[in-house]
PDB file of C-alpha atoms in Angstrom:
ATOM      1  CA  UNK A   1      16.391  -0.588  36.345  1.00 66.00           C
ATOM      2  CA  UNK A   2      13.971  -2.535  33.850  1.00 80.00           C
ATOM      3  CA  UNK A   3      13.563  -5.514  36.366  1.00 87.00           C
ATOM      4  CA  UNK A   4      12.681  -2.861  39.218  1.00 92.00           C
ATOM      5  CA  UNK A   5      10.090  -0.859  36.703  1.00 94.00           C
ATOM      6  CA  UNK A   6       8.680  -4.927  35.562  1.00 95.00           C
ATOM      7  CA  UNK A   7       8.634  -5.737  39.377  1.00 96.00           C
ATOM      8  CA  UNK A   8       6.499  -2.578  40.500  1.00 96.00           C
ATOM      9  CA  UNK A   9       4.512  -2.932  37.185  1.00 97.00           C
ATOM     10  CA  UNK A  10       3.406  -6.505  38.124  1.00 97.00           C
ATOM     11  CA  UNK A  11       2.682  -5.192  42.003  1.00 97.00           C
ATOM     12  CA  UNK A  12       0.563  -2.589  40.551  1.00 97.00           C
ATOM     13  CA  UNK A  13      -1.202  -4.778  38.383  1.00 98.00           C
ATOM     14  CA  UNK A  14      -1.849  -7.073  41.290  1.00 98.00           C
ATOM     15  CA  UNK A  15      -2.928  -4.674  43.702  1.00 98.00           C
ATOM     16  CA  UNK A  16      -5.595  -3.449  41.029  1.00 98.00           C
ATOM     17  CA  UNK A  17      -7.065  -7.144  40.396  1.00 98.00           C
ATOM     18  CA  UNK A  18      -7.639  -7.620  44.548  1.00 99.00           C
ATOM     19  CA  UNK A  19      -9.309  -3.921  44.937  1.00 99.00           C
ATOM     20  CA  UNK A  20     -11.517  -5.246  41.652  1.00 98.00           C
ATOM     21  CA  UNK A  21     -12.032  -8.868  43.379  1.00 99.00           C
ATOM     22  CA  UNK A  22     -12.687  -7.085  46.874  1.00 99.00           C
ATOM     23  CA  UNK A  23     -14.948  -4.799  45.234  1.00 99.00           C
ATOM     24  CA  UNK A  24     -16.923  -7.426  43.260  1.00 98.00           C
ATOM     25  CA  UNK A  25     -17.285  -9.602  46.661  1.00 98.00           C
ATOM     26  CA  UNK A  26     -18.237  -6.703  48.539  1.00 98.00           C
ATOM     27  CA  UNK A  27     -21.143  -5.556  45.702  1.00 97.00           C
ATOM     28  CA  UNK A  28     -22.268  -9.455  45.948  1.00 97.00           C
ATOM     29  CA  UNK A  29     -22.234  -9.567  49.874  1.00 96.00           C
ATOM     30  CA  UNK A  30     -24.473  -5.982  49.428  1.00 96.00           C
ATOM     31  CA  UNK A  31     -26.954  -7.489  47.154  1.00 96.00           C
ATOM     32  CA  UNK A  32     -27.311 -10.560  49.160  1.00 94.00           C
ATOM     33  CA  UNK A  33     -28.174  -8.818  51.818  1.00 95.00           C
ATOM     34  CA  UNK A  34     -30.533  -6.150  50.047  1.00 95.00           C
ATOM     35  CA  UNK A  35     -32.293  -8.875  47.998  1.00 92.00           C
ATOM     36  CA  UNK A  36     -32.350 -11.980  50.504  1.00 77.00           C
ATOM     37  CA  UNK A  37     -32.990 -15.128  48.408  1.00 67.00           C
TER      38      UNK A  37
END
């Protein structure tokens, strides 16, 4: 039971740091193309 709670912790975890990396390419990608350089 403790491996299966560790396992879906560390799924959860990841799935949280891609939606934050997706987010903070996504944000970039917006201002890139509201503020062309």
């Amino acid at each position: 039971m403790a491996e299966r709670t560790l396992v879906r912790r560390l799924l959860w975890f990841a799935g949280l740091w891609l939606a934050g990396v997706l987010s903070l390419l996504a944000v970039s990608a917006i201002l890139k193309l509201l503020i062309p350089s």
